[in-house]
mmCIF file of C-alpha atoms in Angstrom:
data_model
loop_
_atom_site.group_PDB
_atom_site.id
_atom_site.type_symbol
_atom_site.label_atom_id
_atom_site.label_comp_id
_atom_site.label_asym_id
_atom_site.label_seq_id
_atom_site.Cartn_x
_atom_site.Cartn_y
_atom_site.Cartn_z
ATOM 1 C CA MET I 1054 15.084 6.307 17.285
ATOM 2 C CA SER I 1055 13.260 8.816 19.722
ATOM 3 C CA ASP I 1056 16.045 11.473 19.017
ATOM 4 C CA LEU I 1057 14.706 10.768 14.687
ATOM 5 C CA GLN I 1058 11.452 11.680 16.757
ATOM 6 C CA THR I 1059 11.772 14.676 18.397
ATOM 7 C CA LEU I 1060 13.435 15.732 15.679
ATOM 8 C CA ILE I 1061 11.035 15.608 12.867
ATOM 9 C CA GLU I 1062 7.885 15.812 15.475
ATOM 10 C CA ALA I 1063 10.058 19.962 16.016
ATOM 11 C CA ALA I 1064 10.357 20.254 12.134
ATOM 12 C CA TRP I 1065 6.948 19.630 11.321
ATOM 13 C CA ALA I 1066 5.637 21.870 14.504
ATOM 14 C CA ASP I 1067 8.211 24.733 12.868
ATOM 15 C CA ARG I 1068 8.842 24.444 9.775
ATOM 16 C CA ALA I 1069 11.708 27.245 9.817
ATOM 17 C CA LEU I 1070 13.480 24.481 11.665
ATOM 18 C CA LEU I 1071 14.668 22.140 8.045
ATOM 19 C CA GLN I 1072 17.148 25.056 7.628
ATOM 20 C CA THR I 1073 18.809 23.710 10.005
ATOM 21 C CA PRO I 1074 22.236 20.861 9.192
ATOM 22 C CA GLU I 1075 20.590 19.158 12.216
ATOM 23 C CA THR I 1076 17.066 18.753 11.161
ATOM 24 C CA LYS I 1077 17.864 17.746 7.219
ATOM 25 C CA ALA I 1078 19.960 14.924 8.869
ATOM 26 C CA ALA I 1079 17.331 13.072 10.605
ATOM 27 C CA ILE I 1080 14.770 13.671 7.407
ATOM 28 C CA GLU I 1081 16.884 11.918 5.046
ATOM 29 C CA HIS I 1082 18.356 9.465 7.843
ATOM 30 C CA VAL I 1083 14.477 8.417 7.780
ATOM 31 C CA ILE I 1084 13.865 8.121 4.443
ATOM 32 C CA GLU I 1085 17.160 6.089 4.510
ATOM 33 C CA GLU I 1086 15.632 3.772 6.817
ATOM 34 C CA LEU I 1087 12.261 3.574 4.954
ATOM 35 C CA ASP I 1088 14.455 2.497 1.594
ATOM 36 C CA LYS I 1089 16.102 -0.224 3.566
ATOM 37 C CA GLY I 1090 13.235 -1.441 5.032
ATOM 38 C CA ARG I 1091 14.855 -1.339 8.457
ATOM 39 C CA LEU I 1092 12.158 1.778 9.522
ATOM 40 C CA ARG I 1093 8.118 1.185 8.412
ATOM 41 C CA VAL I 1094 5.222 3.771 8.066
ATOM 42 C CA ALA I 1095 3.483 0.968 10.114
ATOM 43 C CA GLU I 1096 3.475 -2.316 11.680
ATOM 44 C CA PRO I 1097 2.106 -5.070 11.847
ATOM 45 C CA PRO I 1098 0.281 -6.482 14.872
ATOM 46 C CA GLN I 1099 2.629 -7.817 17.365
ATOM 47 C CA ASP I 1100 -0.308 -8.463 20.098
ATOM 48 C CA ARG I 1101 -3.839 -10.001 19.819
ATOM 49 C CA THR I 1102 -5.011 -6.500 19.425
ATOM 50 C CA ASN I 1103 -4.841 -7.209 15.384
ATOM 51 C CA GLU I 1104 -4.031 -3.425 15.294
ATOM 52 C CA TRP I 1105 -1.445 -2.162 12.548
ATOM 53 C CA GLN I 1106 0.424 0.575 14.412
ATOM 54 C CA VAL I 1107 0.697 3.778 12.589
ATOM 55 C CA ASN I 1108 4.429 5.311 12.988
ATOM 56 C CA ASP I 1109 3.185 9.711 12.092
ATOM 57 C CA TRP I 1110 5.737 10.828 13.080
ATOM 58 C CA VAL I 1111 7.535 8.688 9.775
ATOM 59 C CA LYS I 1112 5.139 10.478 7.386
ATOM 60 C CA LYS I 1113 5.711 13.710 9.095
ATOM 61 C CA ALA I 1114 9.609 12.906 7.733
ATOM 62 C CA VAL I 1115 8.128 11.788 4.045
ATOM 63 C CA ILE I 1116 6.038 14.723 4.241
ATOM 64 C CA LEU I 1117 9.534 17.391 5.375
ATOM 65 C CA TYR I 1118 11.356 15.771 2.772
ATOM 66 C CA PHE I 1119 9.999 17.365 -0.476
ATOM 67 C CA PRO I 1120 10.569 20.773 0.690
ATOM 68 C CA ILE I 1121 14.003 20.277 1.476
ATOM 69 C CA ARG I 1122 15.413 18.774 -1.976
ATOM 70 C CA GLN I 1123 15.393 20.246 -4.940
ATOM 71 C CA MET I 1124 14.879 19.657 -8.825
ATOM 72 C CA SER I 1125 16.768 17.797 -10.880
ATOM 73 C CA THR I 1126 17.219 15.556 -13.955
ATOM 74 C CA GLN I 1127 18.042 12.077 -14.135
ATOM 75 C CA GLU I 1128 18.498 10.451 -16.967
ATOM 76 C CA VAL I 1129 18.167 6.692 -17.792
ATOM 77 C CA GLY I 1130 18.453 5.113 -21.276
ATOM 78 C CA PRO I 1131 16.554 7.205 -23.441
ATOM 79 C CA PHE I 1132 13.827 8.642 -20.462
ATOM 80 C CA GLU I 1133 14.215 11.861 -18.754
ATOM 81 C CA TYR I 1134 12.902 12.703 -15.621
ATOM 82 C CA HIS I 1135 12.787 16.525 -13.834
ATOM 83 C CA ASP I 1136 12.280 15.573 -10.284
ATOM 84 C CA LYS I 1137 12.978 16.012 -6.178
ATOM 85 C CA MET I 1138 12.969 12.899 -5.917
ATOM 86 C CA ALA I 1139 16.087 9.802 -6.158
ATOM 87 C CA LEU I 1140 14.613 6.861 -8.166
ATOM 88 C CA LYS I 1141 15.554 3.411 -6.384
ATOM 89 C CA THR I 1142 19.087 1.663 -7.265
ATOM 90 C CA ASP I 1143 21.178 -1.449 -7.233
ATOM 91 C CA TYR I 1144 17.133 -3.635 -7.984
ATOM 92 C CA ALA I 1145 20.682 -7.172 -8.398
ATOM 93 C CA GLY I 1146 21.525 -6.056 -4.806
ATOM 94 C CA GLN I 1147 18.253 -6.767 -3.748
ATOM 95 C CA GLN I 1148 17.254 -9.519 -5.801
ATOM 96 C CA VAL I 1149 14.355 -7.611 -6.958
ATOM 97 C CA ARG I 1150 13.427 -8.094 -10.885
ATOM 98 C CA VAL I 1151 12.454 -4.991 -12.688
ATOM 99 C CA VAL I 1152 10.841 -4.683 -15.731
ATOM 100 C CA PRO I 1153 11.570 -1.653 -17.923
ATOM 101 C CA PRO I 1154 9.527 0.663 -17.199
ATOM 102 C CA ALA I 1155 8.892 0.089 -13.582
ATOM 103 C CA VAL I 1156 9.622 3.373 -11.596
ATOM 104 C CA ALA I 1157 10.052 3.088 -7.833
ATOM 105 C CA ARG I 1158 10.505 6.063 -5.835
ATOM 106 C CA TYR I 1159 13.841 6.083 -3.690
ATOM 107 C CA GLY I 1160 12.347 5.631 -0.197
ATOM 108 C CA ALA I 1161 10.611 2.774 -0.808
ATOM 109 C CA TYR I 1162 11.512 -0.514 0.291
ATOM 110 C CA LEU I 1163 11.603 -3.924 -2.046
ATOM 111 C CA ALA I 1164 11.761 -7.340 -0.405
ATOM 112 C CA PRO I 1165 13.992 -10.080 -1.920
ATOM 113 C CA GLY I 1166 12.064 -11.574 -4.458
ATOM 114 C CA VAL I 1167 9.836 -8.692 -5.062
ATOM 115 C CA ILE I 1168 9.346 -8.377 -8.937
ATOM 116 C CA LEU I 1169 8.153 -4.253 -10.681
ATOM 117 C CA MET I 1170 5.926 -5.207 -14.145
ATOM 118 C CA PRO I 1171 6.218 -1.980 -15.692
ATOM 119 C CA SER I 1172 4.268 -0.242 -12.509
ATOM 120 C CA TYR I 1173 4.356 2.673 -10.451
ATOM 121 C CA THR I 1174 5.941 2.580 -6.059
ATOM 122 C CA ASN I 1175 5.407 5.879 -4.624
ATOM 123 C CA ILE I 1176 8.131 7.071 -1.613
ATOM 124 C CA GLY I 1177 7.566 5.380 2.152
ATOM 125 C CA ALA I 1178 5.719 1.860 0.220
ATOM 126 C CA TYR I 1179 6.640 -1.243 1.655
ATOM 127 C CA VAL I 1180 6.455 -4.264 -0.429
ATOM 128 C CA GLY I 1181 7.281 -8.104 1.508
ATOM 129 C CA GLU I 1182 9.173 -10.940 0.095
ATOM 130 C CA GLY I 1183 8.502 -12.255 -3.381
ATOM 131 C CA THR I 1184 5.521 -10.155 -4.189
ATOM 132 C CA MET I 1185 4.090 -9.804 -7.745
ATOM 133 C CA VAL I 1186 3.396 -5.917 -8.818
ATOM 134 C CA ASP I 1187 1.629 -7.305 -11.802
ATOM 135 C CA THR I 1188 2.012 -4.641 -15.374
ATOM 136 C CA TRP I 1189 0.416 -0.883 -14.267
ATOM 137 C CA ALA I 1190 0.007 -1.331 -11.352
ATOM 138 C CA THR I 1191 0.613 1.645 -8.274
ATOM 139 C CA VAL I 1192 1.628 1.283 -5.295
ATOM 140 C CA GLY I 1193 0.800 4.902 -2.789
ATOM 141 C CA SER I 1194 2.662 6.842 -0.152
ATOM 142 C CA CYS I 1195 3.146 4.485 2.990
ATOM 143 C CA ALA I 1196 1.383 2.032 1.417
ATOM 144 C CA GLN I 1197 1.716 -1.362 2.936
ATOM 145 C CA ILE I 1198 2.029 -4.176 0.830
ATOM 146 C CA GLY I 1199 3.088 -8.104 2.534
ATOM 147 C CA LYS I 1200 4.330 -11.230 1.348
ATOM 148 C CA GLY I 1201 3.681 -12.990 -1.472
ATOM 149 C CA VAL I 1202 0.894 -10.869 -2.480
ATOM 150 C CA HIS I 1203 0.260 -10.497 -5.611
ATOM 151 C CA LEU I 1204 -1.061 -7.525 -7.484
ATOM 152 C CA SER I 1205 -2.879 -8.216 -10.418
ATOM 153 C CA GLY I 1206 -2.763 -5.326 -14.063
ATOM 154 C CA GLY I 1207 -3.759 -2.158 -13.648
ATOM 155 C CA VAL I 1208 -4.662 -2.643 -9.688
ATOM 156 C CA GLY I 1209 -3.899 0.555 -7.789
ATOM 157 C CA ILE I 1210 -3.345 0.678 -4.216
ATOM 158 C CA GLY I 1211 -3.639 4.355 -2.911
ATOM 159 C CA GLY I 1212 -0.937 6.209 -1.108
ATOM 160 C CA VAL I 1213 -2.098 8.358 2.313
ATOM 161 C CA LEU I 1214 0.525 10.539 3.215
ATOM 162 C CA GLU I 1215 -2.248 13.629 4.614
ATOM 163 C CA PRO I 1216 -3.230 13.996 6.989
ATOM 164 C CA VAL I 1217 -0.706 12.476 9.390
ATOM 165 C CA GLN I 1218 -3.095 10.054 11.227
ATOM 166 C CA ALA I 1219 -5.358 8.610 8.519
ATOM 167 C CA ALA I 1220 -3.759 4.397 8.347
ATOM 168 C CA PRO I 1221 -2.323 4.515 5.013
ATOM 169 C CA VAL I 1222 -3.857 1.102 2.945
ATOM 170 C CA ILE I 1223 -2.332 -2.383 4.318
ATOM 171 C CA ILE I 1224 -2.896 -5.675 1.935
ATOM 172 C CA GLU I 1225 -1.255 -8.858 3.942
ATOM 173 C CA ASP I 1226 0.478 -12.170 3.337
ATOM 174 C CA GLY I 1227 -1.152 -13.873 0.413
ATOM 175 C CA ALA I 1228 -2.928 -11.548 -1.097
ATOM 176 C CA PHE I 1229 -3.778 -11.669 -4.590
ATOM 177 C CA ILE I 1230 -5.990 -8.289 -6.064
ATOM 178 C CA GLY I 1231 -7.918 -9.089 -8.797
ATOM 179 C CA SER I 1232 -7.155 -6.854 -12.083
ATOM 180 C CA ARG I 1233 -8.586 -2.821 -12.354
ATOM 181 C CA SER I 1234 -8.910 -2.952 -8.332
ATOM 182 C CA ILE I 1235 -9.455 -0.255 -5.987
ATOM 183 C CA LEU I 1236 -7.838 -0.448 -2.868
ATOM 184 C CA VAL I 1237 -7.659 3.543 -1.184
ATOM 185 C CA GLU I 1238 -8.462 4.866 1.944
ATOM 186 C CA GLY I 1239 -6.847 3.535 4.234
ATOM 187 C CA CYS I 1240 -8.597 0.200 3.862
ATOM 188 C CA ARG I 1241 -6.903 -2.866 4.862
ATOM 189 C CA ILE I 1242 -6.509 -6.238 3.139
ATOM 190 C CA GLY I 1243 -6.206 -9.543 5.602
ATOM 191 C CA THR I 1244 -4.221 -12.445 4.918
ATOM 192 C CA GLU I 1245 -4.806 -14.034 1.725
ATOM 193 C CA ALA I 1246 -7.609 -12.947 0.907
ATOM 194 C CA VAL I 1247 -8.816 -12.747 -2.886
ATOM 195 C CA ILE I 1248 -10.410 -9.827 -4.439
ATOM 196 C CA GLY I 1249 -12.169 -9.820 -7.884
ATOM 197 C CA ALA I 1250 -10.960 -8.146 -10.342
ATOM 198 C CA GLY I 1251 -12.751 -3.960 -10.923
ATOM 199 C CA VAL I 1252 -13.720 -3.449 -6.670
ATOM 200 C CA THR I 1253 -12.966 -0.696 -5.438
ATOM 201 C CA ILE I 1254 -13.248 -1.292 -1.771
ATOM 202 C CA THR I 1255 -12.359 3.112 0.105
ATOM 203 C CA GLY I 1256 -12.591 3.019 4.206
ATOM 204 C CA SER I 1257 -16.567 3.881 3.734
ATOM 205 C CA THR I 1258 -17.496 1.411 1.463
ATOM 206 C CA LYS I 1259 -19.594 -1.787 2.631
ATOM 207 C CA ILE I 1260 -18.223 -4.828 2.130
ATOM 208 C CA ILE I 1261 -21.164 -7.053 2.470
ATOM 209 C CA ASP I 1262 -20.616 -11.039 4.211
ATOM 210 C CA VAL I 1263 -23.554 -12.417 2.289
ATOM 211 C CA THR I 1264 -22.562 -16.249 3.053
ATOM 212 C CA GLY I 1265 -25.024 -16.822 6.247
ATOM 213 C CA SER I 1266 -28.526 -16.512 6.733
ATOM 214 C CA GLU I 1267 -27.759 -13.379 7.185
ATOM 215 C CA PRO I 1268 -26.037 -10.330 5.894
ATOM 216 C CA LYS I 1269 -22.973 -9.475 7.935
ATOM 217 C CA GLU I 1270 -20.608 -5.306 7.284
ATOM 218 C CA TYR I 1271 -17.487 -4.420 7.746
ATOM 219 C CA LYS I 1272 -16.299 -1.496 6.106
ATOM 220 C CA GLY I 1273 -12.550 -0.573 5.228
ATOM 221 C CA TYR I 1274 -12.012 -4.563 6.784
ATOM 222 C CA VAL I 1275 -11.758 -7.561 4.627
ATOM 223 C CA PRO I 1276 -11.172 -10.721 7.172
ATOM 224 C CA PRO I 1277 -9.119 -12.977 6.025
ATOM 225 C CA ARG I 1278 -9.367 -15.583 3.386
ATOM 226 C CA SER I 1279 -12.227 -13.671 2.008
ATOM 227 C CA VAL I 1280 -13.149 -13.978 -1.393
ATOM 228 C CA VAL I 1281 -15.035 -10.636 -2.686
ATOM 229 C CA ILE I 1282 -16.643 -9.721 -5.812
ATOM 230 C CA PRO I 1283 -17.870 -6.259 -6.881
ATOM 231 C CA GLY I 1284 -21.376 -5.975 -5.493
ATOM 232 C CA SER I 1285 -24.107 -3.036 -5.201
ATOM 233 C CA ILE I 1286 -26.763 -1.815 -3.010
ATOM 234 C CA ALA I 1287 -29.630 -0.058 -3.014
ATOM 235 C CA LYS I 1288 -30.030 3.561 -1.190
ATOM 236 C CA GLN I 1289 -32.915 6.144 -1.091
ATOM 237 C CA PHE I 1290 -31.617 9.072 -2.053
ATOM 238 C CA PRO I 1291 -33.959 12.586 -2.633
ATOM 239 C CA ALA I 1292 -34.771 11.847 -5.768
ATOM 240 C CA GLY I 1293 -35.341 8.752 -5.960
ATOM 241 C CA GLU I 1294 -33.634 4.948 -4.703
ATOM 242 C CA TYR I 1295 -31.002 3.798 -6.746
ATOM 243 C CA GLN I 1296 -27.474 1.516 -6.614
ATOM 244 C CA VAL I 1297 -24.076 2.059 -5.280
ATOM 245 C CA PRO I 1298 -22.033 0.160 -5.403
ATOM 246 C CA CYS I 1299 -20.386 -2.246 -2.586
ATOM 247 C CA ALA I 1300 -17.980 -5.134 -2.214
ATOM 248 C CA LEU I 1301 -19.784 -8.378 -1.482
ATOM 249 C CA ILE I 1302 -17.827 -12.507 0.352
ATOM 250 C CA ILE I 1303 -19.221 -15.149 -0.999
ATOM 251 C CA GLY I 1304 -17.341 -17.338 0.522
ATOM 252 C CA GLN I 1305 -13.700 -18.330 2.198
ATOM 253 C CA ARG I 1306 -10.222 -18.989 0.462
ATOM 254 C CA LYS I 1307 -10.493 -22.975 0.474
ATOM 255 C CA PRO I 1308 -7.511 -25.048 1.174
ATOM 256 C CA SER I 1309 -7.369 -26.419 -2.304
ATOM 257 C CA THR I 1310 -6.569 -22.873 -3.287
ATOM 258 C CA ASP I 1311 -2.852 -22.352 -2.597
ATOM 259 C CA LEU I 1312 -1.220 -19.457 -2.017
ATOM 260 C CA LYS I 1313 -0.687 -20.023 -6.116
ATOM 261 C CA THR I 1314 -4.169 -19.957 -7.093
ATOM 262 C CA SER I 1315 -4.526 -17.509 -9.706
ATOM 263 C CA LEU I 1316 -7.998 -15.869 -9.325
ATOM 264 C CA ASN I 1317 -10.432 -17.790 -11.403
ATOM 265 C CA ASP I 1318 -8.725 -20.638 -9.754
ATOM 266 C CA ALA I 1319 -10.121 -19.298 -6.539
ATOM 267 C CA LEU I 1320 -13.659 -17.623 -7.724
ATOM 268 C CA ARG I 1321 -14.377 -21.126 -9.817
ATOM 269 C CA ASP I 1322 -15.099 -22.215 -6.560
ATOM 270 C CA PHE I 1323 -17.790 -20.418 -5.746
ATOM 271 C CA GLY I 1324 -19.209 -20.310 -9.547
ATOM 272 C CA VAL I 1325 -18.182 -16.966 -10.484
ATOM 273 C CA SER I 1326 -17.202 -15.430 -13.421
ATOM 274 C CA VAL I 1327 -15.148 -12.580 -12.765
#
């Protein structure tokens, strides 16, 4: 991959190189590797640091893919699209179930066993084996979704292309994301966490663990197996004190709530109705 990276970095510094066949071939090869899941915008931790590795140069390739593409018309049954990007094909061969009118762009990877209800998955995204993307959910550009995740109806997973050094939204294996939740700005949801309906988490949202005698605060990160609901916290402004949104960790997912549990089952353990 070092040769590919060198070509991408050179084109990023000098856009005139986008006119050369070698650069175009390199960019197209990166997008194909993303589409097949052999290359990722971000890679899971390989050691005890617990940090994901973001491949900035891969995101640069995605951005550079747009100017080398030409607008074209695509027809899908009675629907017509006019865009620069192709749509994914051969879902049967990839063992992916796609319910009309779900859309995934070429350059997004869908692992075997993924189910797309009517939803949208953007270029550069990675969706792991057995994950459900429910009705009207959106998986933004370069978002990383793990195995066995459930993105409930209307969930908004933010995309990230620029700035290229920004981390994508990461949802780790087994997480359950409740309806109409919004997860953006490179936030990370830990393994098997349960996010209640309507929770909004950005890179700066206060995520407060209220399970102990003293609150513990996180930003942009939900620890594994946490159960999270919407909350609010007082903040002082020149005009007075007002409540601003936050997210509350109210407990840990219990062993009795397995990976296939519903959101209501997980929250019922804590007497919360969402």
